[in-house]
Amino acid sequence: MKTTITIISLLFAFYAKAQLFTGSGGNIQNNGVETYFDLSVSGLPAQMTNTFGVEEVCINIIHPKVEELYIYLQSPSGIVVELTEGTSCKDSNYTNTCFNNSAISSITLSQAPYTGSFKPIGSLGRFNNGQAGNGTWRLIVKDYLAFIDSGSVVSWNLNFGTSPAQPVVFTSSNLPIVMINTNGQQITDVKTLVDMGIIYNGVNQRNNLTDPMNNFNGKTNIHLRGNTSANFEKKPYTIETTDGSGNALKVSILGMPNESDWDLIAMYQDKSLIRVPLTYDLARQMGDYAPRYKTVELVMNGEYRGVYALMEKIKRGKFRVNISKLTSLDNAVPAITGGYILKIDRSDAAGWYSLLPGDPSSSAHFYYNYVYPQDTAITTQQKTYIKSFMDEFETVMNSPSFDSPTNGYQKYIDVGSFIDFFIINELSKNVDAYRLSTFLYKDNIVQGGKLHIGPVWDYDLAWHNCNYGNSFDPTLWQYQTQDTVHPTPSWWARFFQDTTFVNKLYCRWNDLRQGVLSNSHMNAYIDSSATALNESQQRNFTQWPILGAYIFPNPQNQINANYQGEVNDLKNWIASRAGWMDWAITGSGYCPKAVVVINGIEENNFDNRITVYPNPFESATTFAIHLTQEADVSLKIFDVMGKDIALLINGNQPSGELKIIFERKERAAGIYFYQLKINNTIKTGKIIMQ
């Protein structure tokens, strides 16, 4: 017995010592293809754990522009961890550069030649969760900018010891848990049949890894999704629920309506984990369809993968984009007139270029993709029809009579959908707005036949989360940003030449600012979301330690960054952006009151009007109210925070003209709002003190 104990103690003492393994180098391929540098490791314990495993990896690389390099470490079991993301570093060389998750500063916030110890982009703790340490390790270097600059790996080494990077310990969550088992298969951009289960015990109930997969348990096809996002270590996926043979199967997931196509959005660049859900929820609250979603935590092949949004994929269907079904036989009017779903996006999918250029500063045209019917299903006649419709709409928008109420753009489009789309994209200042990931749909003429824009999609780089295209600036219009590669359709600038469109926008914006888009409502939503994510975000940012790292194209200051700081930044920026839009969106000051329908009868028997002049003003402004009949009238002023600052009138008034003067007195310059209540009808608007 003593001999056995002695041997175990000697083995532990041997393993407990730090062990360093050094790999050789070589030239980095300068063709956009990964270069592999292998290192054989032996003599370690059978498994790496939270007590003995990878502590550090160090590199020496010569390259004139390290921003061109993506560098990864791969374990013998195939797990790949990102050490540096090329676009997040700059200048030349990695000299005695060591990656350690216990380091103080991220590699992305440092400077060349990056000598010393830094936090990597990914977590080395992903290796120390029971994997084998013995075998072939691989340093992967990709020079993505082919044939421009060349470089080489001089040397690299791995350090194993008793202070390893810590893996995430995940046993339960307040969020639903999605579990995927690929059965040893690698997920690529090609559909792969895997096993998926969802654990969800209900609202306010704890979900444990040991619980049964009670919300869904079956087969799914899965593949990578996205363009830039597919290159991140935290991958996004598209999934299709299937029967046992891999055929599409419509099911209800997490309370969402029956369907078979879903997306798992990683929200990697969004460190609040709120931006995409916020956009979709606001759009639905505005009365438009937007994908439903549930925030979940993902486990894949037994490894914790972080916080995701499991959401509806945009497609035609009763519970999604509810337009008429088109078959290969629907090639004549009226059936051929709809429904269609298009997307303005990159030209790497089937579709066609716009008839007219987008950006007026160049001759660049934007590009329409076929979404429904898909390019493999749409007939030649249907292609001709929908292209002719869009060509005609573009031609009308470019004509002198584009604003004609009968033969102008209103004949072709659902104006309300375009106004709502404009509002949500400008409020979020979405860098891709109008020119990428922009969906449009059209039903057949029996159902109205007009072109709608939407549903909203892809907002991880919106809401102050991008440092190019002026999208970080809370002022200026996003639709006016010029891009000669993916131009914004010229419709948007044209709309603003029509006073009717401008005033409809003004009325809709001011109405929404009193409810769904009020600062108080949006702040309450963000705070509630952050509270619900408080537990899971800590695990997410341990597995993906990017808080305090610059991940392209983050605009925020990342020094000493934390989760609450990300949340606060989001709220503060929205307040600034909404305040600027309050000032920038102007109209005639008259908004027709909404028609109220009671028991099928329109209650619209009087039309009260208000005019405010001058506006903006310096010392005083006048509210001129026309009452078509005697009414109870209340008029109050409040500031951008919703605080009442003046009650100008409150009582019964006779029919006729009523003039009320509001004096500025000692109030600060800025944007204020008024609320006029006539009986049970409320009208709101803004005033500007200069």
XYZ file of C-alpha atoms in Angstrom:
690
model
C 0.000 0.000 0.000
C 2.773 2.437 0.953
C 4.520 1.662 -2.330
C 1.351 2.442 -4.309
C 0.832 5.749 -2.472
C 4.453 6.678 -3.076
C 4.159 5.996 -6.816
C 0.933 8.083 -7.061
C 2.601 10.924 -5.168
C 5.619 10.821 -7.464
C 3.372 10.842 -10.543
C 1.388 13.809 -9.196
C 4.598 15.689 -8.410
C 5.806 15.009 -11.945
C 2.571 16.198 -13.574
C 2.292 19.158 -11.209
C 5.420 20.691 -12.674
C 4.983 23.135 -15.543
C 5.884 21.500 -18.828
C 6.944 23.516 -21.840
C 6.777 22.255 -25.429
C 8.335 24.234 -28.265
C 7.272 24.097 -31.891
C 9.138 25.076 -35.019
C 8.125 27.698 -37.544
C 8.148 28.409 -41.243
C 6.679 30.641 -43.908
C 3.034 31.714 -43.726
C 1.152 31.055 -46.964
C 0.302 34.365 -48.587
C -2.739 33.141 -50.509
C -5.611 33.451 -48.048
C -5.264 29.799 -47.015
C -4.515 28.558 -43.499
C -0.948 27.481 -42.682
C -0.469 24.754 -40.054
C 2.423 24.452 -37.587
C 2.228 21.158 -35.691
C 3.623 20.323 -32.264
C 3.699 16.830 -30.744
C 2.941 16.698 -26.978
C 3.351 13.664 -24.733
C 3.868 12.754 -21.089
C 0.847 14.681 -19.763
C -2.024 13.289 -17.684
C -4.756 11.520 -19.621
C -7.050 14.544 -19.332
C -6.633 18.294 -18.954
C -8.815 19.749 -16.201
C -9.273 22.847 -14.071
C -6.304 21.707 -11.945
C -3.803 20.814 -14.663
C -3.906 21.935 -18.265
C -2.985 24.665 -20.737
C -1.718 27.797 -19.019
C -0.178 29.774 -21.830
C 0.790 29.794 -25.498
C 3.561 32.065 -26.831
C 4.422 33.029 -30.406
C 7.137 34.776 -32.385
C 5.906 35.920 -35.807
C 7.463 38.297 -38.313
C 4.899 40.134 -40.461
C 4.677 43.797 -41.535
C 0.909 44.013 -40.911
C -0.431 41.707 -38.236
C -3.960 43.003 -38.912
C -3.907 40.592 -41.867
C -3.367 37.569 -39.594
C -5.924 35.380 -37.871
C -4.195 33.050 -35.417
C -5.729 30.005 -33.720
C -4.670 27.122 -31.490
C -6.145 23.667 -32.122
C -6.053 20.812 -29.599
C -5.588 17.115 -30.439
C -9.372 16.658 -30.033
C -10.096 19.350 -32.625
C -11.216 22.279 -30.428
C -10.065 25.575 -31.981
C -9.502 28.729 -29.888
C -8.853 32.119 -31.460
C -5.735 33.875 -30.160
C -5.864 37.055 -32.249
C -8.398 38.467 -34.665
C -6.542 40.203 -37.456
C -8.718 43.274 -37.832
C -8.453 43.953 -34.095
C -4.638 44.272 -34.004
C -2.277 46.372 -36.114
C 1.300 47.208 -37.130
C 4.175 44.713 -37.290
C 5.323 41.522 -35.575
C 4.447 39.400 -32.564
C 7.650 39.256 -30.514
C 7.670 37.012 -27.439
C 3.886 37.417 -27.370
C 2.225 35.192 -24.786
C -1.509 34.496 -24.476
C -2.827 33.872 -20.980
C -6.418 34.324 -19.824
C -5.115 35.588 -16.478
C -3.396 38.542 -18.146
C -4.685 42.034 -17.396
C -5.115 43.480 -20.898
C -6.499 42.109 -24.141
C -4.136 41.670 -27.070
C -6.477 43.983 -29.023
C -5.811 46.963 -26.730
C -2.037 46.677 -26.916
C 0.571 47.779 -29.429
C 3.151 46.121 -31.645
C 5.445 44.323 -31.243
C 3.091 42.961 -28.534
C 5.856 41.778 -26.230
C 4.531 40.387 -22.943
C 1.469 38.561 -21.662
C -2.022 39.321 -23.023
C -5.543 37.966 -22.924
C -6.358 36.144 -26.152
C -9.610 36.698 -28.032
C -10.802 33.220 -27.025
C -10.586 31.202 -23.836
C -7.814 28.643 -23.335
C -10.118 27.168 -20.708
C -11.982 25.466 -23.553
C -9.080 22.983 -23.680
C -9.165 22.164 -19.957
C -12.562 20.484 -19.728
C -11.543 16.841 -19.793
C -9.837 16.768 -23.195
C -6.661 14.886 -23.945
C -3.481 16.951 -23.838
C -1.284 14.335 -25.426
C -1.196 14.310 -29.219
C -0.682 16.793 -32.013
C -1.388 20.446 -31.268
C -1.590 22.890 -34.122
C -0.932 26.616 -34.469
C -3.100 27.871 -37.343
C -2.189 31.132 -39.086
C -4.258 32.614 -41.892
C -3.091 35.636 -43.881
C -6.503 36.589 -45.247
C -5.230 39.409 -47.499
C -3.730 37.259 -50.232
C -0.618 38.217 -52.184
C -0.103 41.568 -50.419
C 2.313 41.072 -47.511
C 4.232 37.973 -46.451
C 5.552 36.733 -43.125
C 6.716 33.743 -41.140
C 6.388 31.964 -37.809
C 9.790 31.929 -36.077
C 8.757 29.709 -33.166
C 5.913 28.987 -30.746
C 5.439 27.075 -27.517
C 2.811 25.640 -25.182
C 2.994 25.745 -21.395
C 1.043 23.222 -19.271
C 0.816 23.486 -15.485
C -1.236 23.658 -12.303
C -2.628 27.160 -12.959
C -4.578 26.413 -16.117
C -7.146 28.660 -17.784
C -10.458 27.769 -16.189
C -13.238 26.105 -18.200
C -16.860 27.145 -17.774
C -18.745 24.985 -15.307
C -22.320 24.837 -16.557
C -24.993 22.827 -14.795
C -28.204 24.872 -14.948
C -29.724 28.112 -16.225
C -32.645 30.471 -15.846
C -32.802 30.376 -19.669
C -33.874 27.461 -21.875
C -30.993 25.120 -22.710
C -30.423 23.949 -26.304
C -28.302 20.806 -26.618
C -26.803 19.694 -29.947
C -24.853 16.508 -30.565
C -23.142 16.397 -33.970
C -22.134 12.754 -33.453
C -18.562 13.507 -34.435
C -19.482 15.434 -37.580
C -18.038 18.867 -38.347
C -20.555 21.646 -38.974
C -19.936 23.441 -42.281
C -22.027 25.470 -44.714
C -23.550 22.188 -45.934
C -26.566 20.731 -44.113
C -25.627 18.053 -41.570
C -28.151 15.848 -39.748
C -27.607 16.006 -35.970
C -29.444 15.421 -32.703
C -30.990 18.391 -30.880
C -32.889 18.718 -27.630
C -34.287 21.636 -25.647
C -34.734 21.753 -21.880
C -37.351 24.246 -20.743
C -39.346 23.841 -17.551
C -41.438 26.984 -17.892
C -41.415 30.634 -16.829
C -39.380 31.335 -13.680
C -38.351 27.671 -13.466
C -34.770 26.419 -13.294
C -33.466 24.387 -16.233
C -30.856 21.743 -15.396
C -28.585 19.794 -17.714
C -29.822 16.614 -16.020
C -33.480 17.411 -16.806
C -35.230 15.643 -19.696
C -35.253 17.380 -23.084
C -38.912 18.216 -22.709
C -39.463 21.019 -25.240
C -37.929 19.344 -28.267
C -36.005 16.114 -28.755
C -35.260 14.998 -32.286
C -33.250 15.347 -35.467
C -32.261 18.631 -37.124
C -30.321 19.683 -40.164
C -27.736 22.288 -39.224
C -25.257 24.446 -41.118
C -23.236 27.623 -40.610
C -24.938 30.904 -41.469
C -23.837 34.476 -42.090
C -21.001 36.124 -43.967
C -18.553 37.844 -41.608
C -20.174 36.282 -38.534
C -19.417 32.732 -39.720
C -15.697 33.459 -39.271
C -15.979 34.147 -35.541
C -15.077 31.512 -32.975
C -18.629 31.679 -31.612
C -20.506 30.461 -34.681
C -24.074 31.251 -35.805
C -26.189 28.431 -37.228
C -29.289 27.730 -39.281
C -31.314 24.709 -38.197
C -34.190 22.802 -39.731
C -36.281 20.537 -37.520
C -36.816 17.183 -39.226
C -38.285 13.743 -38.848
C -35.965 10.808 -38.319
C -35.123 10.675 -42.022
C -34.085 14.279 -42.364
C -37.313 15.575 -43.938
C -38.543 18.990 -42.775
C -40.918 18.759 -39.814
C -42.927 21.703 -38.499
C -42.843 21.913 -34.712
C -43.511 24.504 -32.030
C -40.300 25.467 -30.255
C -40.359 27.386 -26.971
C -43.918 28.545 -27.562
C -43.299 29.907 -31.054
C -45.725 28.857 -33.836
C -45.174 25.623 -35.757
C -42.418 25.810 -38.365
C -39.319 23.923 -39.449
C -36.749 26.676 -40.193
C -34.910 28.508 -37.404
C -31.702 30.428 -36.762
C -29.330 30.334 -33.793
C -27.877 33.855 -33.683
C -24.578 34.125 -31.783
C -24.714 37.910 -31.098
C -20.915 37.731 -30.810
C -20.101 41.345 -31.699
C -22.941 42.672 -29.536
C -21.590 42.669 -25.997
C -24.948 43.707 -24.541
C -26.603 40.604 -26.077
C -29.673 42.828 -26.408
C -29.526 44.691 -29.727
C -31.156 42.109 -32.010
C -33.972 41.185 -29.572
C -34.580 44.883 -28.866
C -35.056 45.634 -32.564
C -37.447 42.753 -33.201
C -39.535 43.445 -30.118
C -39.824 47.158 -30.915
C -40.861 46.365 -34.503
C -43.591 44.006 -33.283
C -44.782 46.566 -30.742
C -45.033 49.056 -33.607
C -47.478 46.651 -35.238
C -45.189 45.017 -37.806
C -44.152 41.381 -38.112
C -40.631 40.631 -36.918
C -39.061 37.250 -36.142
C -40.006 35.832 -32.759
C -37.127 34.589 -30.644
C -36.095 33.103 -27.322
C -32.787 33.792 -25.612
C -31.148 30.461 -24.766
C -27.852 28.920 -23.692
C -26.252 26.430 -26.067
C -24.340 23.238 -25.310
C -22.727 21.505 -28.289
C -21.069 18.113 -28.038
C -20.989 18.511 -24.261
C -19.232 21.894 -24.389
C -20.870 25.115 -23.189
C -21.173 27.541 -26.137
C -22.775 30.624 -24.591
C -25.874 32.797 -24.992
C -27.747 32.633 -28.300
C -31.029 33.876 -29.718
C -33.077 31.016 -31.165
C -35.370 32.730 -33.639
C -37.687 32.359 -36.583
C -36.059 32.382 -39.993
C -37.718 34.781 -42.425
C -39.891 32.790 -44.817
C -43.375 32.698 -46.281
C -45.949 31.193 -43.975
C -49.133 31.771 -42.022
C -47.226 32.763 -38.898
C -44.318 34.536 -40.597
C -44.505 36.575 -43.813
C -48.158 35.868 -44.467
C -48.455 36.222 -48.245
C -50.022 34.029 -50.905
C -48.336 30.792 -51.893
C -46.837 30.616 -55.378
C -46.445 27.354 -57.276
C -44.820 26.581 -60.608
C -48.299 26.697 -62.161
C -49.024 30.301 -61.073
C -47.860 32.054 -64.217
C -50.830 34.250 -65.118
C -52.725 37.144 -63.540
C -53.866 37.314 -60.778
C -51.883 34.429 -59.223
C -48.545 35.516 -60.702
C -48.782 38.904 -58.972
C -47.846 37.463 -55.561
C -46.555 36.548 -53.179
C -42.885 37.275 -53.416
C -40.122 37.871 -50.894
C -36.999 39.683 -52.062
C -33.853 40.818 -50.293
C -31.503 43.676 -51.141
C -28.095 42.195 -50.383
C -24.802 41.024 -51.835
C -24.662 39.689 -55.374
C -23.409 36.221 -54.410
C -26.909 34.721 -54.669
C -29.378 34.446 -57.524
C -31.189 37.653 -58.433
C -30.706 40.815 -60.483
C -29.292 44.326 -60.302
C -31.595 47.306 -59.877
C -32.776 49.112 -62.980
C -31.456 52.457 -61.737
C -28.302 53.267 -59.727
C -28.570 53.624 -55.984
C -25.906 56.007 -54.734
C -26.168 59.230 -56.787
C -22.419 59.789 -56.447
C -21.663 56.781 -58.648
C -23.204 54.477 -61.215
C -23.409 51.546 -58.773
C -26.610 49.518 -58.739
C -27.959 47.591 -55.761
C -28.888 43.914 -55.971
C -32.121 41.979 -55.401
C -31.999 38.349 -54.197
C -34.820 35.850 -54.705
C -35.997 34.623 -51.291
C -39.469 33.299 -52.088
C -39.925 31.529 -54.366
C -36.316 30.376 -54.158
C -34.169 30.665 -57.253
C -34.498 26.907 -57.776
C -38.313 27.097 -57.695
C -39.277 30.425 -59.253
C -40.446 30.185 -62.874
C -39.224 32.290 -65.776
C -42.605 34.033 -65.966
C -42.514 34.849 -62.247
C -38.992 36.227 -62.538
C -40.125 38.446 -65.393
C -43.169 39.665 -63.487
C -41.463 40.627 -60.214
C -38.528 42.256 -62.001
C -40.939 44.250 -64.184
C -42.854 45.371 -61.093
C -39.688 46.558 -59.345
C -38.448 48.229 -62.551
C -41.741 50.083 -62.848
C -41.593 51.201 -59.221
C -38.011 52.455 -59.669
C -39.006 54.280 -62.865
C -41.921 55.996 -61.137
C -39.677 57.030 -58.228
C -37.360 58.670 -60.767
C -40.145 60.497 -62.618
C -41.357 64.101 -62.097
C -44.770 62.800 -60.974
C -43.392 60.352 -58.412
C -45.453 62.009 -55.654
C -48.772 61.822 -57.502
C -51.414 60.397 -55.122
C -52.890 58.278 -57.927
C -50.012 57.312 -60.237
C -46.970 57.931 -58.046
C -45.217 55.692 -55.545
C -48.328 55.291 -53.375
C -49.789 53.139 -56.152
C -46.975 50.624 -55.665
C -46.002 50.521 -52.006
C -47.492 50.250 -48.549
C -46.289 53.632 -47.331
C -46.757 52.803 -43.647
C -44.331 49.880 -43.848
C -41.682 52.112 -45.438
C -42.140 54.746 -42.729
C -41.852 52.194 -39.921
C -38.803 50.619 -41.581
C -37.178 54.031 -41.883
C -37.860 54.823 -38.221
C -36.421 51.587 -36.805
C -33.344 51.731 -39.066
C -32.612 55.373 -38.390
C -33.254 55.107 -34.646
C -30.867 52.132 -34.458
C -28.593 53.765 -37.073
C -28.085 50.365 -38.626
C -24.907 50.454 -40.725
C -26.378 47.913 -43.168
C -29.749 49.668 -43.387
C -31.441 49.871 -46.794
C -28.533 48.311 -48.728
C -27.882 44.885 -47.108
C -30.116 42.305 -45.378
C -33.140 44.375 -46.426
C -36.254 42.299 -47.073
C -39.260 43.271 -49.187
C -42.439 41.325 -49.879
C -45.412 41.624 -52.192
C -48.760 39.819 -52.073
C -51.005 39.293 -55.100
C -53.462 41.895 -56.331
C -56.409 40.086 -54.742
C -54.795 40.858 -51.360
C -53.863 44.425 -52.302
C -50.739 43.719 -54.306
C -48.577 46.484 -52.833
C -44.887 46.233 -51.984
C -44.030 46.142 -48.272
C -40.557 46.569 -46.835
C -39.444 44.271 -44.024
C -39.352 42.245 -41.883
C -36.454 43.840 -40.021
C -33.344 41.647 -39.886
C -29.687 41.693 -38.789
C -29.067 44.393 -36.168
C -25.956 43.204 -34.328
C -24.007 46.166 -35.758
C -26.752 48.688 -35.032
C -27.495 50.793 -31.916
C -23.955 52.197 -31.562
C -22.029 49.048 -32.363
C -20.089 50.000 -35.483
C -17.234 52.429 -36.067
C -17.637 53.132 -39.790
C -20.210 54.765 -42.063
C -21.058 57.430 -39.433
C -23.153 54.775 -37.691
C -21.512 55.573 -34.337
C -22.593 59.237 -34.497
C -25.989 59.915 -32.850
C -26.589 62.701 -35.389
C -26.940 62.632 -39.212
C -29.158 60.420 -41.374
C -27.993 56.911 -42.121
C -29.862 56.801 -45.448
C -27.614 59.621 -46.708
C -24.416 57.607 -46.149
C -22.845 56.911 -49.534
C -21.467 53.530 -50.537
C -20.323 52.826 -54.071
C -20.184 49.036 -53.562
C -23.521 48.389 -51.845
C -25.445 51.617 -52.457
C -28.630 52.719 -50.718
C -31.623 52.794 -53.094
C -32.316 56.339 -54.231
C -35.980 55.947 -53.183
C -35.205 57.150 -49.675
C -33.841 60.530 -50.709
C -36.738 60.850 -53.147
C -39.350 60.241 -50.437
C -38.083 63.321 -48.604
C -38.951 65.466 -51.595
C -42.627 64.687 -50.966
C -44.231 66.781 -48.213
C -46.980 64.176 -47.742
C -44.447 61.461 -46.925
C -42.490 63.797 -44.657
C -45.568 64.758 -42.660
C -46.700 61.128 -42.333
C -43.255 60.330 -40.972
C -43.491 63.268 -38.569
C -46.886 62.141 -37.259
C -45.877 58.488 -36.917
C -42.611 59.340 -35.153
C -44.247 61.651 -32.635
C -46.979 59.133 -31.939
C -44.449 56.342 -31.304
C -42.337 58.602 -29.084
C -45.210 58.777 -26.627
C -45.279 55.011 -26.204
C -43.233 52.237 -27.792
C -40.271 54.478 -28.654
C -40.304 56.648 -25.561
C -37.037 56.790 -23.634
C -38.713 55.341 -20.564
C -40.127 52.364 -22.464
C -36.863 51.529 -24.230
C -34.817 51.946 -21.040
C -37.198 49.702 -19.127
C -36.887 47.051 -21.852
C -33.079 47.180 -21.803
C -32.878 47.061 -17.997
C -35.300 44.141 -17.849
C -33.310 42.251 -20.504
C -30.010 42.914 -18.712
C -31.485 41.601 -15.452
C -32.662 38.409 -17.148
C -29.192 37.988 -18.714
C -27.193 38.799 -15.585
C -26.393 35.173 -14.788
C -25.889 33.824 -18.314
C -23.792 36.740 -19.585
C -21.140 35.929 -16.996
C -20.769 32.418 -18.383
C -20.934 33.692 -21.954
C -18.086 36.175 -21.444
C -15.979 33.588 -19.637
C -16.269 31.259 -22.605
C -15.880 34.154 -25.061
C -13.766 36.690 -23.081
C -14.327 39.680 -25.354
C -15.480 42.194 -22.728
C -12.633 44.691 -22.692
C -11.378 43.540 -26.095
C -11.748 45.386 -29.373
C -13.774 43.225 -31.726
C -14.129 44.862 -35.123
C -16.055 47.123 -35.573
C -16.870 48.052 -31.948
C -16.882 51.859 -31.494
C -16.986 51.854 -27.691
C -14.006 52.470 -25.429
C -12.930 48.988 -24.292
C -10.542 49.970 -21.488
C -11.923 48.554 -18.223
C -15.119 47.632 -20.060
C -17.730 45.476 -18.332
C -21.233 44.222 -19.055
C -23.093 46.963 -17.204
C -21.009 49.531 -19.042
C -22.149 48.013 -22.352
C -25.773 48.245 -21.214
C -25.362 51.854 -20.070
C -23.681 52.789 -23.346
C -26.641 51.368 -25.256
C -29.176 53.375 -23.237
C -27.201 56.612 -23.348
C -26.651 56.408 -27.076
C -30.341 55.701 -27.763
C -31.332 58.763 -25.734
C -28.952 60.922 -27.779
C -30.051 59.430 -31.091
C -33.768 59.741 -30.331
C -33.246 63.319 -29.169
C -31.553 64.214 -32.446
C -34.373 62.610 -34.441
C -36.909 64.592 -32.386
C -35.200 67.690 -33.724
C -34.566 66.452 -37.269
C -38.011 65.043 -38.119
C -40.234 67.968 -39.001
C -43.704 68.241 -40.483
C -46.612 70.574 -41.006
C -47.666 70.236 -37.372
C -51.027 68.728 -38.303
C -51.631 65.011 -37.901
C -55.087 63.647 -38.711
C -56.525 61.967 -35.671
C -56.708 58.210 -35.761
C -60.012 56.644 -36.764
C -61.542 54.698 -33.891
C -63.771 51.768 -34.817
C -66.431 50.771 -32.278
C -68.679 47.814 -33.099
C -67.732 48.184 -36.751
C -68.696 51.890 -36.904
C -66.094 54.613 -37.445
C -66.257 57.280 -34.745
C -64.885 60.214 -36.725
C -67.471 62.957 -36.378
C -65.176 65.898 -35.730
C -61.727 67.024 -36.794
C -59.859 69.238 -34.326
C -56.644 70.898 -35.513
C -53.656 72.485 -33.815
C -50.997 74.811 -35.214
C -47.879 75.826 -33.281
C -46.053 79.029 -34.293
C -43.296 79.995 -34.283
C -41.538 76.652 -33.862
C -38.582 76.691 -33.129
C -38.900 79.774 -30.925
C -36.810 81.887 -28.538
C -39.175 83.583 -26.067
C -42.715 82.313 -26.666
C -44.861 80.219 -28.998
C -48.595 80.123 -29.669
C -50.836 77.069 -29.786
C -53.791 77.755 -32.116
C -56.482 75.114 -31.608
C -59.578 74.793 -33.767
C -62.506 73.046 -32.043
C -65.357 71.876 -34.228
C -67.558 71.475 -31.154
C -67.520 72.077 -27.410
C -64.998 69.808 -25.720
C -62.890 69.150 -22.625
C -59.386 70.385 -23.448
C -56.075 69.748 -21.702
C -52.685 71.019 -22.934
C -49.436 70.303 -21.104
C -45.702 70.583 -21.822
C -43.086 68.017 -20.778
C -39.342 67.508 -21.353
C -37.438 64.689 -23.083
C -37.349 62.705 -19.835
C -41.142 62.786 -19.621
C -41.271 65.282 -16.735
C -44.241 67.684 -16.804
C -43.078 71.319 -16.793
C -46.311 73.240 -17.535
C -50.084 72.728 -17.654
C -51.401 75.442 -19.978
C -55.120 74.654 -19.964
C -57.394 72.048 -18.423
C -61.153 72.446 -18.729
C -64.234 72.705 -20.931
C -63.929 74.993 -23.977
C -66.530 76.177 -26.537
C -66.248 75.461 -30.253
C -64.160 77.812 -32.376
C -60.587 79.090 -32.260
C -58.574 78.830 -29.050
C -55.137 80.468 -28.743
C -52.755 79.679 -25.884
C -49.347 81.317 -25.428
C -46.497 79.367 -23.868
C -43.642 81.507 -22.521
C -40.159 80.088 -22.314
C -39.126 82.079 -19.210
C -35.919 80.601 -17.709
C -36.180 77.178 -19.301
C -33.102 75.731 -20.999
C -32.821 75.477 -24.777
C -33.673 72.095 -26.254
C -36.477 69.819 -27.375
C -39.774 69.674 -25.475
C -43.101 68.022 -26.162
C -46.740 68.989 -25.862
C -49.747 66.768 -25.263
C -53.140 68.046 -26.323
C -56.134 66.060 -25.089
C -59.564 66.842 -26.561
C -62.179 64.694 -24.848
C -60.683 61.205 -25.338
C -58.465 62.034 -28.331
C -54.764 62.729 -27.687
C -52.442 64.629 -30.026
C -48.722 65.014 -29.314
C -45.926 66.970 -30.932
C -42.617 68.645 -30.270
C -41.474 72.207 -29.783
C -37.916 73.497 -29.900
C -36.576 76.274 -27.671
C -33.560 77.955 -29.248
